[in-house]
GROMACS .gro file of C-alpha atoms in nm:
model
  496
    1UNK     CA    1   2.747  -0.073   0.060
    2UNK     CA    2   2.896  -0.075  -0.260
    3UNK     CA    3   2.873   0.200  -0.536
    4UNK     CA    4   2.578   0.110  -0.748
    5UNK     CA    5   2.736  -0.100  -1.060
    6UNK     CA    6   2.759   0.101  -1.374
    7UNK     CA    7   2.480   0.001  -1.608
    8UNK     CA    8   2.479  -0.233  -1.919
    9UNK     CA    9   2.469  -0.047  -2.244
   10UNK     CA   10   2.191  -0.115  -2.443
   11UNK     CA   11   2.339  -0.368  -2.733
   12UNK     CA   12   2.418  -0.280  -3.067
   13UNK     CA   13   2.118  -0.409  -3.233
   14UNK     CA   14   1.889  -0.207  -3.006
   15UNK     CA   15   1.712   0.094  -3.148
   16UNK     CA   16   1.381   0.289  -3.237
   17UNK     CA   17   1.234   0.331  -2.871
   18UNK     CA   18   1.515   0.104  -2.668
   19UNK     CA   19   1.790   0.310  -2.795
   20UNK     CA   20   1.876   0.442  -2.473
   21UNK     CA   21   1.757   0.119  -2.247
   22UNK     CA   22   2.041   0.053  -1.990
   23UNK     CA   23   2.021  -0.279  -1.791
   24UNK     CA   24   2.202  -0.258  -1.447
   25UNK     CA   25   2.276  -0.517  -1.189
   26UNK     CA   26   1.919  -0.479  -1.022
   27UNK     CA   27   1.641  -0.700  -1.156
   28UNK     CA   28   1.490  -0.576  -1.516
   29UNK     CA   29   1.135  -0.661  -1.499
   30UNK     CA   30   1.135  -0.693  -1.932
   31UNK     CA   31   1.469  -0.803  -1.995
   32UNK     CA   32   1.633  -1.144  -1.877
   33UNK     CA   33   1.951  -1.019  -2.036
   34UNK     CA   34   2.030  -0.735  -2.265
   35UNK     CA   35   1.796  -0.752  -2.596
   36UNK     CA   36   1.630  -1.055  -2.476
   37UNK     CA   37   1.265  -0.998  -2.306
   38UNK     CA   38   1.129  -1.267  -2.080
   39UNK     CA   39   0.854  -1.458  -2.191
   40UNK     CA   40   0.552  -1.230  -2.016
   41UNK     CA   41   0.685  -0.968  -2.218
   42UNK     CA   42   0.770  -1.072  -2.551
   43UNK     CA   43   0.465  -0.959  -2.737
   44UNK     CA   44   0.496  -0.628  -2.566
   45UNK     CA   45   0.831  -0.581  -2.662
   46UNK     CA   46   0.769  -0.664  -3.047
   47UNK     CA   47   0.500  -0.425  -2.983
   48UNK     CA   48   0.731  -0.123  -2.840
   49UNK     CA   49   1.067  -0.161  -3.023
   50UNK     CA   50   0.956  -0.018  -3.390
   51UNK     CA   51   0.731   0.274  -3.236
   52UNK     CA   52   0.854   0.607  -3.323
   53UNK     CA   53   0.938   0.842  -3.024
   54UNK     CA   54   0.643   1.056  -3.165
   55UNK     CA   55   0.367   0.818  -3.164
   56UNK     CA   56   0.475   0.702  -2.786
   57UNK     CA   57   0.472   1.081  -2.665
   58UNK     CA   58   0.129   1.114  -2.848
   59UNK     CA   59   0.008   0.829  -2.628
   60UNK     CA   60   0.159   0.963  -2.359
   61UNK     CA   61  -0.010   1.276  -2.383
   62UNK     CA   62  -0.314   1.108  -2.455
   63UNK     CA   63  -0.334   0.932  -2.120
   64UNK     CA   64  -0.205   1.230  -1.898
   65UNK     CA   65  -0.514   1.411  -2.076
   66UNK     CA   66  -0.730   1.139  -1.966
   67UNK     CA   67  -0.603   1.167  -1.593
   68UNK     CA   68  -0.636   1.561  -1.612
   69UNK     CA   69  -1.004   1.552  -1.780
   70UNK     CA   70  -1.091   1.306  -1.502
   71UNK     CA   71  -0.956   1.504  -1.170
   72UNK     CA   72  -0.751   1.225  -1.075
   73UNK     CA   73  -0.525   1.406  -0.845
   74UNK     CA   74  -0.366   1.391  -0.504
   75UNK     CA   75  -0.232   1.618  -0.260
   76UNK     CA   76   0.132   1.677  -0.113
   77UNK     CA   77   0.154   1.856   0.196
   78UNK     CA   78   0.410   2.090   0.280
   79UNK     CA   79   0.495   2.244  -0.063
   80UNK     CA   80   0.491   2.615  -0.141
   81UNK     CA   81   0.384   2.558  -0.507
   82UNK     CA   82   0.036   2.403  -0.385
   83UNK     CA   83  -0.054   2.089  -0.300
   84UNK     CA   84  -0.286   1.958  -0.563
   85UNK     CA   85  -0.137   1.760  -0.865
   86UNK     CA   86  -0.230   1.509  -1.085
   87UNK     CA   87  -0.071   1.171  -0.999
   88UNK     CA   88   0.227   1.109  -1.308
   89UNK     CA   89   0.122   0.781  -1.487
   90UNK     CA   90   0.389   0.587  -1.663
   91UNK     CA   91   0.231   0.425  -2.007
   92UNK     CA   92   0.386   0.072  -1.995
   93UNK     CA   93   0.246  -0.186  -1.817
   94UNK     CA   94   0.406  -0.404  -1.549
   95UNK     CA   95   0.388  -0.751  -1.642
   96UNK     CA   96   0.367  -1.060  -1.356
   97UNK     CA   97   0.293  -1.412  -1.494
   98UNK     CA   98   0.077  -1.623  -1.349
   99UNK     CA   99   0.258  -1.865  -1.172
  100UNK     CA  100   0.475  -1.548  -1.015
  101UNK     CA  101   0.114  -1.404  -0.892
  102UNK     CA  102   0.013  -1.736  -0.727
  103UNK     CA  103   0.294  -1.748  -0.501
  104UNK     CA  104   0.246  -1.350  -0.429
  105UNK     CA  105  -0.135  -1.428  -0.359
  106UNK     CA  106  -0.061  -1.723  -0.134
  107UNK     CA  107   0.211  -1.509   0.094
  108UNK     CA  108  -0.041  -1.221   0.131
  109UNK     CA  109  -0.359  -1.425   0.232
  110UNK     CA  110  -0.136  -1.615   0.499
  111UNK     CA  111   0.004  -1.283   0.621
  112UNK     CA  112  -0.311  -1.101   0.670
  113UNK     CA  113  -0.477  -1.413   0.841
  114UNK     CA  114  -0.210  -1.397   1.070
  115UNK     CA  115  -0.206  -1.064   1.115
  116UNK     CA  116  -0.559  -1.044   1.191
  117UNK     CA  117  -0.507  -1.330   1.485
  118UNK     CA  118  -0.222  -1.147   1.599
  119UNK     CA  119  -0.458  -0.838   1.667
  120UNK     CA  120  -0.712  -1.051   1.815
  121UNK     CA  121  -0.467  -1.191   2.040
  122UNK     CA  122  -0.304  -0.864   2.187
  123UNK     CA  123  -0.670  -0.713   2.247
  124UNK     CA  124  -0.765  -1.059   2.393
  125UNK     CA  125  -0.536  -1.294   2.620
  126UNK     CA  126  -0.208  -1.189   2.473
  127UNK     CA  127  -0.062  -1.530   2.467
  128UNK     CA  128   0.190  -1.407   2.204
  129UNK     CA  129   0.340  -1.152   2.480
  130UNK     CA  130   0.320  -1.424   2.763
  131UNK     CA  131   0.529  -1.647   2.553
  132UNK     CA  132   0.771  -1.385   2.482
  133UNK     CA  133   0.748  -1.429   2.096
  134UNK     CA  134   0.679  -1.071   2.085
  135UNK     CA  135   0.832  -0.840   2.377
  136UNK     CA  136   0.562  -0.652   2.544
  137UNK     CA  137   0.717  -0.323   2.594
  138UNK     CA  138   0.774  -0.331   2.226
  139UNK     CA  139   0.343  -0.319   2.203
  140UNK     CA  140   0.244  -0.115   2.517
  141UNK     CA  141   0.483   0.173   2.399
  142UNK     CA  142   0.309   0.190   2.050
  143UNK     CA  143   0.109   0.519   2.040
  144UNK     CA  144  -0.167   0.302   1.799
  145UNK     CA  145  -0.207   0.004   2.068
  146UNK     CA  146  -0.561   0.163   2.204
  147UNK     CA  147  -0.603   0.009   2.558
  148UNK     CA  148  -0.990   0.066   2.482
  149UNK     CA  149  -0.981  -0.210   2.223
  150UNK     CA  150  -0.906  -0.492   2.516
  151UNK     CA  151  -1.136  -0.724   2.643
  152UNK     CA  152  -1.364  -0.735   2.335
  153UNK     CA  153  -1.388  -0.864   1.988
  154UNK     CA  154  -1.461  -0.707   1.659
  155UNK     CA  155  -1.756  -0.889   1.407
  156UNK     CA  156  -1.638  -1.178   1.228
  157UNK     CA  157  -1.299  -1.118   1.415
  158UNK     CA  158  -1.183  -0.935   1.114
  159UNK     CA  159  -0.970  -0.664   1.253
  160UNK     CA  160  -0.804  -0.603   0.927
  161UNK     CA  161  -1.053  -0.577   0.670
  162UNK     CA  162  -0.843  -0.387   0.414
  163UNK     CA  163  -0.491  -0.417   0.367
  164UNK     CA  164  -0.203  -0.273   0.115
  165UNK     CA  165   0.103  -0.438   0.126
  166UNK     CA  166   0.417  -0.301  -0.012
  167UNK     CA  167   0.651  -0.547  -0.204
  168UNK     CA  168   0.998  -0.537  -0.391
  169UNK     CA  169   1.108  -0.749  -0.621
  170UNK     CA  170   1.512  -0.856  -0.569
  171UNK     CA  171   1.769  -0.925  -0.773
  172UNK     CA  172   1.709  -1.294  -0.746
  173UNK     CA  173   1.351  -1.254  -0.887
  174UNK     CA  174   1.217  -1.343  -0.580
  175UNK     CA  175   0.908  -1.082  -0.387
  176UNK     CA  176   0.984  -0.952  -0.041
  177UNK     CA  177   0.740  -0.772   0.158
  178UNK     CA  178   0.876  -0.399   0.274
  179UNK     CA  179   0.599  -0.307   0.472
  180UNK     CA  180   0.201  -0.361   0.524
  181UNK     CA  181  -0.063  -0.082   0.534
  182UNK     CA  182  -0.319  -0.138   0.769
  183UNK     CA  183  -0.468   0.179   0.895
  184UNK     CA  184  -0.586   0.348   0.595
  185UNK     CA  185  -0.417   0.214   0.294
  186UNK     CA  186  -0.473   0.459  -0.039
  187UNK     CA  187  -0.397   0.407  -0.408
  188UNK     CA  188  -0.646   0.140  -0.509
  189UNK     CA  189  -0.848   0.417  -0.668
  190UNK     CA  190  -0.513   0.459  -0.919
  191UNK     CA  191  -0.502   0.083  -0.987
  192UNK     CA  192  -0.870   0.080  -1.143
  193UNK     CA  193  -0.823   0.388  -1.317
  194UNK     CA  194  -0.453   0.346  -1.447
  195UNK     CA  195  -0.643   0.014  -1.595
  196UNK     CA  196  -0.941   0.233  -1.781
  197UNK     CA  197  -0.678   0.445  -1.942
  198UNK     CA  198  -0.483   0.148  -2.065
  199UNK     CA  199  -0.779  -0.016  -2.198
  200UNK     CA  200  -0.812   0.313  -2.432
  201UNK     CA  201  -0.419   0.384  -2.497
  202UNK     CA  202  -0.333   0.034  -2.630
  203UNK     CA  203  -0.676  -0.130  -2.681
  204UNK     CA  204  -0.591  -0.422  -2.898
  205UNK     CA  205  -0.242  -0.504  -2.700
  206UNK     CA  206  -0.460  -0.542  -2.421
  207UNK     CA  207  -0.772  -0.705  -2.584
  208UNK     CA  208  -0.505  -0.995  -2.655
  209UNK     CA  209  -0.259  -1.049  -2.415
  210UNK     CA  210  -0.489  -1.213  -2.127
  211UNK     CA  211  -0.449  -0.996  -1.851
  212UNK     CA  212  -0.668  -1.108  -1.576
  213UNK     CA  213  -0.941  -0.793  -1.459
  214UNK     CA  214  -0.924  -0.580  -1.139
  215UNK     CA  215  -1.289  -0.390  -1.239
  216UNK     CA  216  -1.450  -0.606  -0.968
  217UNK     CA  217  -1.234  -0.431  -0.673
  218UNK     CA  218  -1.523  -0.181  -0.581
  219UNK     CA  219  -1.779  -0.448  -0.578
  220UNK     CA  220  -1.557  -0.707  -0.399
  221UNK     CA  221  -1.528  -0.391  -0.132
  222UNK     CA  222  -1.887  -0.342  -0.072
  223UNK     CA  223  -1.919  -0.754   0.010
  224UNK     CA  224  -1.688  -0.721   0.249
  225UNK     CA  225  -1.838  -0.462   0.417
  226UNK     CA  226  -2.132  -0.542   0.401
  227UNK     CA  227  -2.015  -0.892   0.565
  228UNK     CA  228  -1.917  -0.685   0.907
  229UNK     CA  229  -2.247  -0.590   0.942
  230UNK     CA  230  -2.413  -0.717   1.285
  231UNK     CA  231  -2.646  -1.007   1.265
  232UNK     CA  232  -3.015  -0.915   1.196
  233UNK     CA  233  -2.933  -0.637   0.958
  234UNK     CA  234  -3.010  -0.825   0.608
  235UNK     CA  235  -2.992  -0.485   0.425
  236UNK     CA  236  -2.705  -0.310   0.593
  237UNK     CA  237  -2.632   0.104   0.542
  238UNK     CA  238  -2.254   0.129   0.456
  239UNK     CA  239  -2.091   0.501   0.446
  240UNK     CA  240  -1.761   0.642   0.353
  241UNK     CA  241  -1.603   0.856   0.610
  242UNK     CA  242  -1.370   1.111   0.494
  243UNK     CA  243  -1.201   1.419   0.621
  244UNK     CA  244  -1.340   1.570   0.365
  245UNK     CA  245  -1.154   1.754   0.054
  246UNK     CA  246  -0.848   1.893   0.233
  247UNK     CA  247  -0.672   1.536   0.284
  248UNK     CA  248  -0.462   1.398   0.042
  249UNK     CA  249  -0.657   1.099  -0.051
  250UNK     CA  250  -0.999   1.265  -0.106
  251UNK     CA  251  -0.990   1.198  -0.473
  252UNK     CA  252  -0.987   0.854  -0.375
  253UNK     CA  253  -1.222   0.834  -0.100
  254UNK     CA  254  -1.522   1.018  -0.331
  255UNK     CA  255  -1.400   0.780  -0.616
  256UNK     CA  256  -1.470   0.430  -0.429
  257UNK     CA  257  -1.811   0.567  -0.252
  258UNK     CA  258  -1.888   0.611  -0.656
  259UNK     CA  259  -1.791   0.296  -0.758
  260UNK     CA  260  -1.950   0.128  -0.455
  261UNK     CA  261  -2.278   0.308  -0.475
  262UNK     CA  262  -2.264   0.401  -0.135
  263UNK     CA  263  -2.277   0.768   0.029
  264UNK     CA  264  -1.997   0.958   0.107
  265UNK     CA  265  -2.001   1.124   0.451
  266UNK     CA  266  -1.827   1.361   0.704
  267UNK     CA  267  -1.809   1.325   1.074
  268UNK     CA  268  -2.065   1.615   1.084
  269UNK     CA  269  -2.312   1.384   0.840
  270UNK     CA  270  -2.316   1.133   1.144
  271UNK     CA  271  -2.460   1.135   1.508
  272UNK     CA  272  -2.546   0.876   1.756
  273UNK     CA  273  -2.789   0.859   1.944
  274UNK     CA  274  -2.891   0.589   2.189
  275UNK     CA  275  -2.571   0.418   2.063
  276UNK     CA  276  -2.724   0.366   1.717
  277UNK     CA  277  -2.497   0.589   1.447
  278UNK     CA  278  -2.748   0.771   1.193
  279UNK     CA  279  -2.671   0.955   0.874
  280UNK     CA  280  -2.887   1.275   0.825
  281UNK     CA  281  -3.062   1.303   0.462
  282UNK     CA  282  -3.291   1.502   0.312
  283UNK     CA  283  -3.533   1.253   0.385
  284UNK     CA  284  -3.443   1.229   0.785
  285UNK     CA  285  -3.215   1.011   0.989
  286UNK     CA  286  -3.092   0.672   0.847
  287UNK     CA  287  -2.986   0.422   1.050
  288UNK     CA  288  -2.557   0.333   0.978
  289UNK     CA  289  -2.465  -0.016   0.996
  290UNK     CA  290  -2.127  -0.033   0.881
  291UNK     CA  291  -1.852   0.270   0.811
  292UNK     CA  292  -1.563   0.285   0.606
  293UNK     CA  293  -1.340   0.514   0.784
  294UNK     CA  294  -1.062   0.684   0.587
  295UNK     CA  295  -0.968   0.879   0.946
  296UNK     CA  296  -0.736   0.772   1.189
  297UNK     CA  297  -0.821   0.632   1.520
  298UNK     CA  298  -0.704   0.995   1.705
  299UNK     CA  299  -0.963   1.207   1.518
  300UNK     CA  300  -1.310   0.942   1.478
  301UNK     CA  301  -1.438   1.068   1.814
  302UNK     CA  302  -1.336   1.320   2.006
  303UNK     CA  303  -1.540   1.207   2.330
  304UNK     CA  304  -1.319   0.926   2.338
  305UNK     CA  305  -1.008   1.006   2.155
  306UNK     CA  306  -0.873   1.361   2.074
  307UNK     CA  307  -1.123   1.588   2.216
  308UNK     CA  308  -0.994   1.849   1.985
  309UNK     CA  309  -1.100   1.660   1.673
  310UNK     CA  310  -1.359   1.815   1.419
  311UNK     CA  311  -1.363   1.533   1.191
  312UNK     CA  312  -1.511   1.258   1.414
  313UNK     CA  313  -1.824   1.163   1.496
  314UNK     CA  314  -1.880   1.249   1.903
  315UNK     CA  315  -2.026   0.912   2.082
  316UNK     CA  316  -1.904   0.678   1.800
  317UNK     CA  317  -1.675   0.455   1.979
  318UNK     CA  318  -1.947   0.396   2.208
  319UNK     CA  319  -2.151   0.262   1.956
  320UNK     CA  320  -1.901   0.079   1.782
  321UNK     CA  321  -1.832  -0.103   2.167
  322UNK     CA  322  -2.198  -0.177   2.189
  323UNK     CA  323  -2.202  -0.368   1.882
  324UNK     CA  324  -2.431  -0.142   1.693
  325UNK     CA  325  -2.222  -0.027   1.411
  326UNK     CA  326  -1.875  -0.165   1.253
  327UNK     CA  327  -1.574  -0.043   1.105
  328UNK     CA  328  -1.334  -0.099   0.876
  329UNK     CA  329  -1.077  -0.126   0.968
  330UNK     CA  330  -1.129  -0.165   1.319
  331UNK     CA  331  -0.968   0.061   1.617
  332UNK     CA  332  -0.618  -0.032   1.709
  333UNK     CA  333  -0.519  -0.209   1.408
  334UNK     CA  334  -0.219   0.087   1.331
  335UNK     CA  335  -0.013  -0.152   1.604
  336UNK     CA  336   0.008  -0.412   1.365
  337UNK     CA  337   0.181  -0.162   1.051
  338UNK     CA  338   0.431  -0.005   1.304
  339UNK     CA  339   0.743  -0.048   1.181
  340UNK     CA  340   0.874  -0.230   1.431
  341UNK     CA  341   0.618  -0.464   1.494
  342UNK     CA  342   0.657  -0.491   1.111
  343UNK     CA  343   0.990  -0.704   1.223
  344UNK     CA  344   0.797  -0.977   1.399
  345UNK     CA  345   0.555  -1.077   1.099
  346UNK     CA  346   0.712  -1.387   1.032
  347UNK     CA  347   0.712  -1.474   1.389
  348UNK     CA  348   0.345  -1.411   1.404
  349UNK     CA  349   0.306  -1.656   1.099
  350UNK     CA  350   0.506  -1.920   1.247
  351UNK     CA  351   0.335  -1.912   1.594
  352UNK     CA  352  -0.051  -1.858   1.511
  353UNK     CA  353  -0.053  -2.073   1.196
  354UNK     CA  354   0.258  -2.303   1.218
  355UNK     CA  355   0.359  -2.251   0.870
  356UNK     CA  356   0.686  -2.100   0.707
  357UNK     CA  357   0.611  -1.764   0.558
  358UNK     CA  358   0.570  -1.767   0.224
  359UNK     CA  359   0.721  -1.430   0.140
  360UNK     CA  360   1.007  -1.268   0.353
  361UNK     CA  361   1.025  -0.981   0.524
  362UNK     CA  362   1.330  -0.701   0.484
  363UNK     CA  363   1.603  -0.742   0.716
  364UNK     CA  364   1.490  -0.467   0.994
  365UNK     CA  365   1.698  -0.338   1.276
  366UNK     CA  366   1.490  -0.182   1.584
  367UNK     CA  367   1.700   0.092   1.718
  368UNK     CA  368   1.512   0.028   2.067
  369UNK     CA  369   1.766  -0.258   2.079
  370UNK     CA  370   2.115  -0.103   2.211
  371UNK     CA  371   2.365  -0.339   1.976
  372UNK     CA  372   2.115  -0.306   1.661
  373UNK     CA  373   2.111   0.113   1.781
  374UNK     CA  374   2.481   0.152   1.747
  375UNK     CA  375   2.511  -0.078   1.435
  376UNK     CA  376   2.254   0.144   1.273
  377UNK     CA  377   2.435   0.451   1.428
  378UNK     CA  378   2.769   0.350   1.249
  379UNK     CA  379   2.657   0.232   0.910
  380UNK     CA  380   2.375   0.546   0.864
  381UNK     CA  381   2.529   0.602   0.508
  382UNK     CA  382   2.435   0.233   0.409
  383UNK     CA  383   2.075   0.218   0.565
  384UNK     CA  384   1.717   0.297   0.524
  385UNK     CA  385   1.611   0.443   0.852
  386UNK     CA  386   1.239   0.485   0.912
  387UNK     CA  387   1.013   0.654   1.167
  388UNK     CA  388   0.807   0.367   1.273
  389UNK     CA  389   0.464   0.540   1.226
  390UNK     CA  390   0.512   0.724   0.927
  391UNK     CA  391   0.412   0.637   0.588
  392UNK     CA  392   0.415   0.831   0.227
  393UNK     CA  393   0.808   0.867   0.256
  394UNK     CA  394   0.784   1.126   0.521
  395UNK     CA  395   1.048   1.069   0.805
  396UNK     CA  396   1.295   0.874   0.632
  397UNK     CA  397   1.677   0.897   0.536
  398UNK     CA  398   1.831   0.692   0.258
  399UNK     CA  399   2.167   0.686   0.358
  400UNK     CA  400   2.356   0.618   0.037
  401UNK     CA  401   2.186   0.958  -0.107
  402UNK     CA  402   2.222   1.148   0.217
  403UNK     CA  403   2.432   1.425   0.347
  404UNK     CA  404   2.700   1.431   0.641
  405UNK     CA  405   2.440   1.692   0.773
  406UNK     CA  406   2.131   1.465   0.744
  407UNK     CA  407   2.290   1.199   0.870
  408UNK     CA  408   2.381   1.394   1.196
  409UNK     CA  409   2.035   1.518   1.257
  410UNK     CA  410   1.873   1.156   1.211
  411UNK     CA  411   2.146   1.002   1.464
  412UNK     CA  412   2.028   1.276   1.714
  413UNK     CA  413   1.660   1.197   1.630
  414UNK     CA  414   1.787   0.803   1.695
  415UNK     CA  415   1.950   0.886   2.037
  416UNK     CA  416   1.656   1.077   2.146
  417UNK     CA  417   1.376   0.824   2.117
  418UNK     CA  418   1.538   0.511   1.979
  419UNK     CA  419   1.164   0.342   1.976
  420UNK     CA  420   1.069   0.560   1.724
  421UNK     CA  421   1.324   0.419   1.441
  422UNK     CA  422   1.421   0.122   1.227
  423UNK     CA  423   1.653   0.067   0.972
  424UNK     CA  424   1.661  -0.164   0.701
  425UNK     CA  425   1.910  -0.232   0.431
  426UNK     CA  426   1.941  -0.009   0.089
  427UNK     CA  427   1.758  -0.285  -0.161
  428UNK     CA  428   1.866  -0.343  -0.493
  429UNK     CA  429   1.495  -0.354  -0.626
  430UNK     CA  430   1.406  -0.423  -0.968
  431UNK     CA  431   1.347  -0.187  -1.274
  432UNK     CA  432   1.068  -0.172  -1.535
  433UNK     CA  433   1.028   0.021  -1.857
  434UNK     CA  434   0.914   0.340  -1.853
  435UNK     CA  435   0.830   0.600  -2.116
  436UNK     CA  436   1.042   0.893  -2.076
  437UNK     CA  437   1.049   1.184  -2.338
  438UNK     CA  438   0.923   0.924  -2.629
  439UNK     CA  439   1.223   0.703  -2.504
  440UNK     CA  440   1.211   0.333  -2.315
  441UNK     CA  441   1.413   0.381  -1.990
  442UNK     CA  442   1.429   0.126  -1.701
  443UNK     CA  443   1.306   0.278  -1.369
  444UNK     CA  444   1.242   0.153  -1.003
  445UNK     CA  445   0.899  -0.027  -0.938
  446UNK     CA  446   0.751  -0.163  -0.655
  447UNK     CA  447   0.387  -0.310  -0.599
  448UNK     CA  448   0.111  -0.223  -0.390
  449UNK     CA  449  -0.170  -0.515  -0.429
  450UNK     CA  450  -0.491  -0.483  -0.199
  451UNK     CA  451  -0.609  -0.758   0.008
  452UNK     CA  452  -0.981  -0.803   0.143
  453UNK     CA  453  -1.039  -1.043   0.447
  454UNK     CA  454  -1.412  -1.133   0.530
  455UNK     CA  455  -1.545  -1.453   0.513
  456UNK     CA  456  -1.238  -1.525   0.274
  457UNK     CA  457  -0.956  -1.350   0.164
  458UNK     CA  458  -0.997  -1.203  -0.168
  459UNK     CA  459  -0.685  -1.036  -0.347
  460UNK     CA  460  -0.723  -0.854  -0.670
  461UNK     CA  461  -0.473  -0.966  -0.935
  462UNK     CA  462  -0.203  -0.720  -0.951
  463UNK     CA  463  -0.246  -0.372  -0.773
  464UNK     CA  464  -0.048  -0.046  -0.776
  465UNK     CA  465   0.272  -0.027  -0.925
  466UNK     CA  466   0.462   0.268  -0.829
  467UNK     CA  467   0.746   0.407  -1.015
  468UNK     CA  468   1.053   0.596  -0.906
  469UNK     CA  469   1.045   0.846  -1.214
  470UNK     CA  470   1.336   1.069  -1.144
  471UNK     CA  471   1.657   0.896  -1.288
  472UNK     CA  472   1.858   0.700  -1.047
  473UNK     CA  473   1.580   0.771  -0.775
  474UNK     CA  474   1.492   0.485  -0.488
  475UNK     CA  475   1.151   0.674  -0.372
  476UNK     CA  476   0.846   0.593  -0.533
  477UNK     CA  477   0.566   0.770  -0.346
  478UNK     CA  478   0.372   0.982  -0.520
  479UNK     CA  479   0.425   1.220  -0.235
  480UNK     CA  480   0.781   1.221  -0.321
  481UNK     CA  481   0.775   1.248  -0.693
  482UNK     CA  482   0.704   0.895  -0.774
  483UNK     CA  483   0.452   0.776  -1.021
  484UNK     CA  484   0.232   0.487  -1.120
  485UNK     CA  485   0.171   0.216  -1.400
  486UNK     CA  486  -0.115  -0.030  -1.474
  487UNK     CA  487   0.003  -0.407  -1.351
  488UNK     CA  488  -0.071  -0.698  -1.561
  489UNK     CA  489  -0.139  -1.046  -1.415
  490UNK     CA  490  -0.127  -1.275  -1.670
  491UNK     CA  491  -0.414  -1.590  -1.713
  492UNK     CA  492  -0.238  -1.886  -1.732
  493UNK     CA  493  -0.205  -2.063  -2.069
  494UNK     CA  494  -0.551  -2.286  -2.048
  495UNK     CA  495  -0.739  -1.944  -1.885
  496UNK     CA  496  -0.664  -1.794  -2.224
   0.00000   0.00000   0.00000
């Protein structure tokens, strides 16, 4: 990999908040050239360029205080200094035009439709394996493939009801899909809270910008969940099942339950009797129809899966198979967000939908294949290596930023268990303006939109823009020091 090109210094006329803004060769979300803001950003640029640093600092402080007072936190595992943190929030919105969003929306709808067809197929006739579109051994060697799910269908054939796909924008301005999060995708609460804080930080700017709303997400989610209830249950009871207060995403669990007006429960709040799931309440037992579970498959039922789990509900899987309760997402969906299986999503789209993918994948090398493994081992200093079942930036090597010792360690891991690793090129993904100590500087960003799959596909416009806040960093995960910012998808001119 070539060394990153030197940044283009701020133009001579740049001043005020943009005095330190230096463009590189990666796609810049705000500027098409030095000093030339893109159409969607022009109003924001005019507003920002003359703001004094103290004004930006004051607004950032007010936004940070809002997060602190609302207790908007996440947990970081494995840190000595403590696990609970306020999620870093960047003051400046990332803006996407209506036309750009329509392409993203179409591509994500296509993708989640194909993924659901794939899951129905591999737990049913497995035609895609018989036709050798995907190697059979790749599926059956995945720990997330649940043999307990074979031979029956879930309600509405909806295996993935909630998905968060990670997108990056490349130097040519196009979006690509980096990965799909299908087990327990998180981050949507930060999308909603970021919007609330932005409305208070730049109220007049937001009001006049023609931004499409996201506030309806909780009700869209609730409607999707209610649609999973068994037939004949006119007023289904929906609950959110959390591992508890020590989970890294507990804030999000409680926030979503509150927003939807449903009960937040832990495993000991539920019981199963005659294959019916009940919730313990002060008024007695109450039947549960749909569970939005934020617990991995392994821990959801100690009778069927890990017997040492204290988080799940004994007998839940039998009630699920009997059709008396629905789970979102379905058990066994983790096979489709295995990072090795991800490489075949474009093939799934062609196979099930007879369409070309609207959104491209990132080129992916499977270390389980000898030729690709040798390429990866010979180019560890240029590639990003990932463990196929990890998330949150864990189990990852960023080759250009790694040491020789780290590369040697990963080479050993790959040789020992090649099925567990994939590699991708180090992407030159886009930068967006961020507020840094009262000045505006570019930082790397990605985008996680949230997709709901029910009677129809619902995608709230925007999503969570994650930011690599440290200068030069390529890691946007909040667990690795990243932050987030609001995402504005603009209405078309005729909608304003």
